[in-house]
CSV table of C-alpha atoms (C1' of nucleotides) in Angstrom, one decimal:
chain,number,residue,atom,x,y,z
T,804,MET,CA,68.9,34.8,26.9
T,805,ALA,CA,72.1,33.9,25.6
T,806,SER,CA,74.7,36.2,23.9
T,807,PRO,CA,73.4,37.9,21.3
T,808,ILE,CA,73.5,36.1,18.2
T,809,GLU,CA,76.5,37.7,16.4
T,810,ASN,CA,75.8,38.0,12.6
T,811,HIS,CA,78.7,38.5,9.5
T,812,ALA,CA,79.2,41.3,9.7
T,813,ALA,CA,79.8,42.0,13.3
T,814,LEU,CA,82.3,39.3,13.6
T,815,CYS,CA,84.2,40.8,10.8
T,816,GLU,CA,84.4,44.1,12.4
T,817,ARG,CA,85.6,42.1,15.4
T,818,LEU,CA,88.2,40.6,13.5
T,819,LYS,CA,88.9,43.7,11.2
T,820,SER,CA,89.8,45.6,14.6
T,821,CYS,CA,92.4,43.2,15.7
T,822,ASP,CA,94.5,43.4,12.0
T,823,VAL,CA,93.2,39.6,11.9
T,824,ARG,CA,92.4,39.0,8.3
T,825,PRO,CA,88.4,38.1,8.6
T,826,THR,CA,88.3,34.1,6.9
T,827,PRO,CA,85.4,32.2,6.9
T,828,GLN,CA,86.9,29.8,8.9
T,829,ARG,CA,88.1,32.6,11.6
T,830,GLU,CA,84.5,34.2,11.9
T,831,ILE,CA,83.2,30.7,12.7
T,832,VAL,CA,84.9,29.7,14.9
T,833,LEU,CA,85.0,33.2,16.6
T,834,LYS,CA,80.9,32.5,16.2
T,835,VAL,CA,80.5,29.0,18.2
T,836,ILE,CA,82.7,30.2,20.8
T,837,LEU,CA,81.0,33.7,21.5
T,838,GLU,CA,77.3,31.8,20.9
T,839,LYS,CA,77.4,29.3,24.1
T,840,ARG,CA,79.3,30.1,27.2
T,841,ASP,CA,80.6,27.4,28.1
T,842,HIS,CA,84.7,26.2,27.8
T,843,PRO,CA,85.1,24.2,24.5
T,844,THR,CA,88.3,22.5,23.8
T,845,ALA,CA,89.4,22.8,20.5
T,846,ASP,CA,88.5,19.1,19.6
T,847,GLU,CA,85.0,20.5,20.4
T,848,ILE,CA,85.2,23.4,18.7
T,849,PHE,CA,86.3,21.1,15.1
T,850,ALA,CA,83.6,19.3,15.8
T,851,ARG,CA,81.0,22.2,15.9
T,852,VAL,CA,82.6,24.2,13.1
T,853,LYS,CA,82.3,21.6,11.7
T,854,SER,CA,78.7,21.0,10.9
T,855,GLN,CA,79.1,24.1,9.4
T,856,LEU,CA,81.6,24.1,7.6
T,857,PRO,CA,82.7,20.3,7.0
T,858,THR,CA,85.6,21.3,4.7
T,859,ILE,CA,87.6,22.7,7.6
T,860,SER,CA,90.9,20.8,9.1
T,861,LEU,CA,91.4,20.7,12.7
T,862,ALA,CA,94.8,22.7,12.4
T,863,THR,CA,93.1,25.7,10.6
T,864,VAL,CA,90.9,25.0,14.0
T,865,TYR,CA,94.1,25.2,15.9
T,866,ASN,CA,95.7,28.8,13.7
T,867,CYS,CA,92.1,30.4,14.3
T,868,LEU,CA,92.4,29.8,18.5
T,869,GLU,CA,95.8,30.7,18.7
T,870,THR,CA,94.9,33.9,16.1
T,871,LEU,CA,91.9,35.2,18.3
T,872,VAL,CA,93.4,34.2,21.9
T,873,GLN,CA,96.8,36.4,20.4
T,874,CYS,CA,94.4,39.6,19.8
T,875,GLY,CA,92.7,39.0,22.9
T,876,LEU,CA,88.7,37.9,21.0
T,877,ILE,CA,89.3,34.7,23.3
T,878,ARG,CA,91.0,33.8,26.8
T,879,GLN,CA,92.9,30.1,26.7
T,880,VAL,CA,92.2,28.4,29.9
T,881,ASN,CA,95.0,25.8,31.4
T,882,LEU,CA,93.9,22.9,34.0
T,883,GLU,CA,96.0,20.3,35.2
T,884,ARG,CA,97.4,18.5,32.0
T,885,ALA,CA,94.3,18.4,30.4
T,886,PRO,CA,93.7,20.0,26.8
T,887,THR,CA,93.6,23.5,26.5
T,888,ARG,CA,89.5,25.1,26.3
T,889,TYR,CA,88.9,28.4,25.4
T,890,CYS,CA,86.5,31.2,27.0
T,891,PRO,CA,84.0,33.7,25.4
T,892,ASN,CA,84.3,35.7,28.6
T,893,LEU,CA,86.2,38.8,28.4
T,894,HIS,CA,85.6,39.9,31.3
T,895,GLU,CA,88.0,40.0,34.6
T,896,HIS,CA,87.6,36.4,35.6
T,897,ALA,CA,88.9,33.9,37.8
T,898,HIS,CA,87.6,29.6,36.8
T,899,PHE,CA,86.0,27.4,39.6
T,900,HIS,CA,87.2,23.8,38.4
T,901,ASP,CA,84.5,21.5,40.0
T,902,GLU,CA,86.9,18.1,40.5
T,903,GLN,CA,83.5,15.9,41.0
T,904,THR,CA,81.8,17.0,37.6
T,905,GLY,CA,84.8,18.6,35.7
T,906,ARG,CA,83.0,21.5,34.6
T,907,ILE,CA,84.4,25.1,35.0
T,908,HIS,CA,82.6,28.1,36.3
T,909,ASP,CA,83.0,31.6,35.5
T,910,VAL,CA,84.0,33.8,38.9
T,911,ASP,CA,83.2,36.9,38.7
T,912,LEU,CA,86.9,38.7,40.2
T,913,PRO,CA,85.9,42.9,41.4
T,914,PRO,CA,88.3,45.1,40.4
T,915,GLU,CA,89.4,45.8,43.8
T,916,LEU,CA,90.2,42.2,44.9
T,917,LEU,CA,92.4,42.5,41.2
T,918,ALA,CA,94.9,44.9,42.3
T,919,ARG,CA,95.4,43.6,45.9
T,920,LEU,CA,96.7,40.5,44.1
T,921,HIS,CA,99.3,42.9,41.9
T,922,GLU,CA,100.2,44.4,45.2
T,923,VAL,CA,101.2,41.2,46.4
T,924,LEU,CA,104.6,40.9,43.9
T,925,PRO,CA,107.9,42.4,45.1
T,926,SER,CA,109.2,45.2,43.2
T,927,GLY,CA,110.6,44.7,40.3
T,928,PHE,CA,108.1,42.1,39.1
T,929,ARG,CA,105.1,43.4,36.3
T,930,ALA,CA,102.9,40.8,35.8
T,931,SER,CA,100.8,41.9,32.5
T,932,SER,CA,98.1,38.9,33.2
T,933,VAL,CA,97.1,36.8,36.2
T,934,GLU,CA,95.4,33.9,35.9
T,935,LEU,CA,93.5,32.6,39.1
T,936,THR,CA,91.7,29.1,39.4
T,937,PHE,CA,89.7,27.6,42.0
T,938,ARG,CA,89.6,23.5,42.7
T,939,GLY,CA,86.6,22.1,44.9
T,940,SER,CA,83.1,20.7,44.8
T,941,ALA,CA,80.1,23.3,44.0
T,942,GLN,CA,77.0,21.9,45.5
T,943,PRO,CA,74.1,22.2,43.7
T,944,SER,CA,72.2,24.5,46.0
T,945,ALA,CA,70.1,26.5,43.6
T,946,ASN,CA,71.6,26.4,40.2
Q,571,MET,CA,122.8,28.5,52.7
Q,572,ALA,CA,120.4,26.1,51.2
Q,573,SER,CA,117.6,24.2,52.3
Q,574,PRO,CA,119.3,21.8,54.9
Q,575,ILE,CA,120.4,18.4,53.4
Q,576,GLU,CA,118.1,16.0,53.8
Q,577,ASN,CA,119.7,12.5,55.5
Q,578,HIS,CA,118.7,9.3,54.2
Q,579,ALA,CA,116.6,8.8,58.1
Q,580,ALA,CA,114.5,12.2,57.5
Q,581,LEU,CA,113.3,11.1,53.6
Q,582,CYS,CA,112.7,8.1,55.0
Q,583,GLU,CA,110.6,9.3,57.9
Q,584,ARG,CA,108.7,12.1,55.5
Q,585,LEU,CA,107.6,9.3,53.4
Q,586,LYS,CA,106.6,7.2,56.1
Q,587,SER,CA,104.7,9.7,57.7
Q,588,CYS,CA,102.9,9.7,54.6
Q,589,ASP,CA,101.5,6.1,54.8
Q,590,VAL,CA,104.3,5.6,51.6
Q,591,ARG,CA,106.5,2.8,51.6
Q,592,PRO,CA,110.2,4.4,51.4
Q,593,THR,CA,111.8,3.7,48.2
Q,594,PRO,CA,115.1,4.7,47.4
Q,595,GLN,CA,113.3,5.7,43.6
Q,596,ARG,CA,111.2,7.3,46.4
Q,597,GLU,CA,113.8,8.9,48.5
Q,598,ILE,CA,116.0,10.4,45.7
Q,599,VAL,CA,113.1,11.5,43.7
Q,600,LEU,CA,112.0,13.7,47.2
Q,601,LYS,CA,116.1,14.2,47.7
Q,602,VAL,CA,116.6,16.1,44.3
Q,603,ILE,CA,113.3,18.1,44.6
Q,604,LEU,CA,114.0,19.0,47.9
Q,605,GLU,CA,118.1,20.4,47.4
Q,606,LYS,CA,117.5,23.3,45.2
Q,607,ARG,CA,114.9,25.6,45.3
Q,608,ASP,CA,113.6,25.2,41.7
Q,609,HIS,CA,111.0,24.2,39.1
Q,610,PRO,CA,111.6,21.1,37.6
Q,611,THR,CA,110.6,19.3,34.7
Q,612,ALA,CA,110.0,15.6,35.0
Q,613,ASP,CA,112.7,15.1,32.4
Q,614,GLU,CA,115.0,16.9,35.0
Q,615,ILE,CA,114.1,15.0,38.0
Q,616,PHE,CA,114.5,12.0,35.9
Q,617,ALA,CA,118.6,13.3,34.8
Q,618,ARG,CA,119.3,14.5,38.6
Q,619,VAL,CA,117.9,11.1,40.2
Q,620,LYS,CA,119.7,9.4,36.9
Q,621,SER,CA,123.3,10.4,38.5
Q,622,GLN,CA,123.0,9.1,41.6
Q,623,LEU,CA,120.7,6.0,41.1
Q,624,PRO,CA,121.4,4.8,37.3
Q,625,THR,CA,119.1,2.5,37.1
Q,626,ILE,CA,116.1,4.0,38.1
Q,627,SER,CA,113.4,4.4,35.0
Q,628,LEU,CA,111.2,7.4,33.7
Q,629,ALA,CA,108.1,6.2,34.4
Q,630,THR,CA,109.7,5.9,38.5
Q,631,VAL,CA,110.1,9.1,38.3
Q,632,TYR,CA,106.2,9.5,36.9
Q,633,ASN,CA,104.9,6.9,39.5
Q,634,CYS,CA,106.8,8.7,42.6
Q,635,LEU,CA,105.7,12.2,41.3
Q,636,GLU,CA,102.6,11.5,41.2
Q,637,THR,CA,102.7,9.5,44.8
Q,638,LEU,CA,105.1,12.7,46.2
Q,639,VAL,CA,101.6,15.2,45.0
Q,640,GLN,CA,99.5,13.0,46.0
Q,641,CYS,CA,100.7,13.2,49.8
Q,642,GLY,CA,101.2,16.3,50.1
Q,643,LEU,CA,105.6,16.7,49.8
Q,644,ILE,CA,105.6,18.5,46.5
Q,645,ARG,CA,103.8,20.3,44.8
Q,646,GLN,CA,102.5,20.8,40.8
Q,647,VAL,CA,102.7,23.8,38.6
Q,648,ASN,CA,101.0,23.6,35.4
Q,649,LEU,CA,101.9,26.5,33.0
Q,650,GLU,CA,100.5,26.6,29.7
Q,651,ARG,CA,100.9,23.6,27.9
Q,652,ALA,CA,104.2,23.4,28.6
Q,653,PRO,CA,105.4,20.3,30.8
Q,654,THR,CA,104.2,20.4,34.4
Q,655,ARG,CA,107.0,21.2,36.7
Q,656,TYR,CA,107.5,20.4,41.0
Q,657,CYS,CA,107.8,22.6,43.3
Q,658,PRO,CA,109.2,21.7,47.0
Q,659,ASN,CA,107.7,25.0,48.8
Q,660,LEU,CA,105.4,23.8,50.3
Q,661,HIS,CA,103.9,27.5,52.2
Q,662,GLU,CA,101.0,29.1,50.1
Q,663,HIS,CA,102.5,30.9,47.5
Q,664,ALA,CA,101.9,32.2,44.0
Q,665,HIS,CA,103.7,31.3,40.9
Q,666,PHE,CA,104.7,34.5,38.3
Q,667,HIS,CA,105.8,32.5,35.0
Q,668,ASP,CA,108.1,35.1,33.8
Q,669,GLU,CA,107.7,35.4,29.3
Q,670,GLN,CA,111.6,37.4,28.5
Q,671,THR,CA,113.7,34.1,30.6
Q,672,GLY,CA,111.0,31.3,30.9
Q,673,ARG,CA,112.0,31.5,34.5
Q,674,ILE,CA,109.2,31.1,37.7
Q,675,HIS,CA,109.5,33.0,41.2
Q,676,ASP,CA,107.5,31.9,44.0
Q,677,VAL,CA,106.0,35.1,45.4
Q,678,ASP,CA,104.4,34.5,49.3
Q,679,LEU,CA,100.7,35.3,49.7
Q,680,PRO,CA,99.7,36.6,52.6
Q,681,PRO,CA,97.2,34.2,55.0
Q,682,GLU,CA,93.9,37.1,54.8
Q,683,LEU,CA,94.4,37.8,50.6
Q,684,LEU,CA,94.5,34.4,50.5
Q,685,ALA,CA,90.8,34.2,52.8
Q,686,ARG,CA,89.2,36.9,50.9
Q,687,LEU,CA,90.0,35.1,47.3
Q,688,HIS,CA,87.9,32.1,48.9
Q,689,GLU,CA,85.4,35.3,49.5
Q,690,VAL,CA,84.4,35.8,45.7
Q,691,LEU,CA,83.0,32.5,45.6
Q,692,PRO,CA,79.3,32.4,45.3
Q,693,SER,CA,77.5,30.6,48.0
Q,694,GLY,CA,78.1,26.7,47.2
Q,695,PHE,CA,81.6,26.5,46.3
Q,696,ARG,CA,84.1,25.1,48.5
Q,697,ALA,CA,87.8,25.4,47.0
Q,698,SER,CA,89.6,22.8,48.2
Q,699,SER,CA,92.6,24.4,46.8
Q,700,VAL,CA,93.9,28.4,44.9
Q,701,GLU,CA,96.2,28.4,42.5
Q,702,LEU,CA,98.2,32.2,41.4
Q,703,THR,CA,99.8,32.4,38.7
Q,704,PHE,CA,101.2,36.1,37.3
Q,705,ARG,CA,102.4,36.1,34.1
Q,706,GLY,CA,105.0,39.3,33.4
Q,707,SER,CA,108.6,40.2,33.5
Q,708,ALA,CA,110.8,40.4,36.0
Q,709,GLN,CA,112.9,43.9,36.3
Q,710,PRO,CA,116.6,42.1,37.0
Q,711,SER,CA,116.7,45.3,39.6
Q,712,ALA,CA,119.2,43.4,42.4
Q,713,ASN,CA,118.7,40.0,42.0
M,834,DA,C1',116.4,-15.3,58.9
M,835,DG,C1',112.5,-17.0,55.9
M,836,DT,C1',108.7,-16.3,53.6
M,837,DG,C1',104.1,-14.9,51.4
M,838,DA,C1',100.9,-11.4,49.1
M,839,DG,C1',101.1,-7.1,47.8
M,840,DA,C1',103.2,-2.9,46.2
M,841,DA,C1',107.0,-0.8,43.1
M,842,DT,C1',110.5,-0.7,39.6
M,843,DT,C1',110.9,-1.6,34.8
M,844,DA,C1',111.8,-0.8,29.6
M,845,DG,C1',109.1,0.0,26.2
M,846,DA,C1',104.8,0.7,23.6
M,847,DA,C1',100.8,3.0,23.1
M,848,DT,C1',98.4,7.8,23.5
M,849,DA,C1',96.7,11.9,23.0
M,850,DA,C1',97.1,16.6,22.3
M,851,DT,C1',98.9,20.0,20.1
M,852,DT,C1',102.5,21.6,16.1
M,853,DC,C1',105.0,20.9,11.9
M,854,DT,C1',105.5,20.7,6.6
M,855,DA,C1',105.0,21.5,2.1
M,856,DA,C1',101.7,22.1,-0.7
M,857,DT,C1',97.3,24.7,-2.5
M,858,DA,C1',94.1,28.3,-2.5
M,859,DT,C1',92.9,33.3,-1.2
M,860,DA,C1',92.6,37.9,0.5
M,861,DT,C1',94.2,42.3,-0.4
M,862,DA,C1',96.9,46.5,-2.1
M,863,DA,C1',98.9,47.9,-6.1
U,708,DT,C1',93.9,42.1,-13.0
U,709,DT,C1',97.5,40.7,-10.9
U,710,DA,C1',101.5,39.6,-7.0
U,711,DT,C1',102.0,39.1,-3.2
U,712,DA,C1',101.8,37.3,1.3
U,713,DT,C1',98.7,35.5,4.8
U,714,DA,C1',95.5,31.5,5.6
U,715,DT,C1',94.0,26.4,5.1
U,716,DT,C1',94.8,21.8,4.2
U,717,DA,C1',96.2,17.0,5.0
U,718,DG,C1',98.7,14.0,7.5
U,719,DA,C1',103.0,13.2,9.6
U,720,DA,C1',105.9,14.4,13.3
U,721,DT,C1',106.7,15.8,18.0
U,722,DT,C1',106.4,14.9,23.0
U,723,DA,C1',104.8,15.0,27.5
U,724,DT,C1',102.7,11.3,30.1
U,725,DT,C1',100.1,6.7,30.6
U,726,DC,C1',99.9,2.1,30.1
U,727,DT,C1',101.0,-2.4,29.8
U,728,DA,C1',103.4,-7.4,31.6
U,729,DA,C1',106.8,-9.0,33.6
U,730,DT,C1',110.6,-8.7,36.7
U,731,DT,C1',111.5,-7.1,41.5
U,732,DC,C1',111.1,-5.6,46.3
U,733,DT,C1',109.7,-5.0,50.7
U,734,DC,C1',107.5,-6.2,55.2
U,735,DA,C1',104.3,-8.1,57.8
U,736,DC,C1',103.7,-12.9,60.1
U,737,DT,C1',106.3,-16.6,61.3
DNA sequence: AGTGAGAATTAGAATAATTCTAATATATAA
DNA sequence: TTATATATTAGAATTATTCTAATTCTCACT
């Protein structure tokens, strides 16, 4: 049902393919993010990782997250002034921030719409990434 | 050339029309934001305001900014983990964050594109606001 | 014009996410 | 195996922002 459970070898491969040394810490940080399709904060990730590797420090979690974001294995989501959240979904997508519940939902972005977005840029502007965030409320229609 | 200089009466009117008490502090905070088309941080606003009202405190600047954002007289821009910035431009627009210079540029959004964006939301999702941010570099073509 | 009640301002302390520091441990190439 | 660069660690430091509690102001009503 959920995303496939990444095993040790697969996780190492992912890291190595990005020229990142596969340390146990990085591996577990990546694993806990991939195995749940939510948007945890560094603190939440720290808690999840700690249950499997109790000696890890928060600073390491931050270091690992920075590395993983830099090499594109996870994404970073910044909403308002709230703590940074991390996102396993690498497809092009927007975020919907439900103001009632605080929950974050992924919203798929059709490629052609993404292309349209880039077209609004004045000449001379080249964007390497776009961030799109909706704020509002989601009816619990049939979730 | 720049935006029209708001005088005392006009600024008061703006505030009153939002059911906000027109205090000298709010008036000057609003004024310094309106009179320059950039995206200052609270600290920068504090500095600008202080030269005209040296007794103002940073807490008041934060309070004023919160009030002005809430009543829609200015906008808030959150980029990455950087300090919140404030924006006098109330037209629908996106932000382009130049990674080289750190500068923020406003990018106009055609209303029909804005409408298209709302269409990607699954049924049951109602967005009250959209935030669109590009990150990249801007050629200094003919700025 | 004077007054009272609620609202705004103030200085400084408190908070909280994140980054830094410097010492120790680990991974990998030679 | 060993050297070297890289990663991890605990805790201190930083920094934007919020909170606190005392003071001052604004404005509706006399």
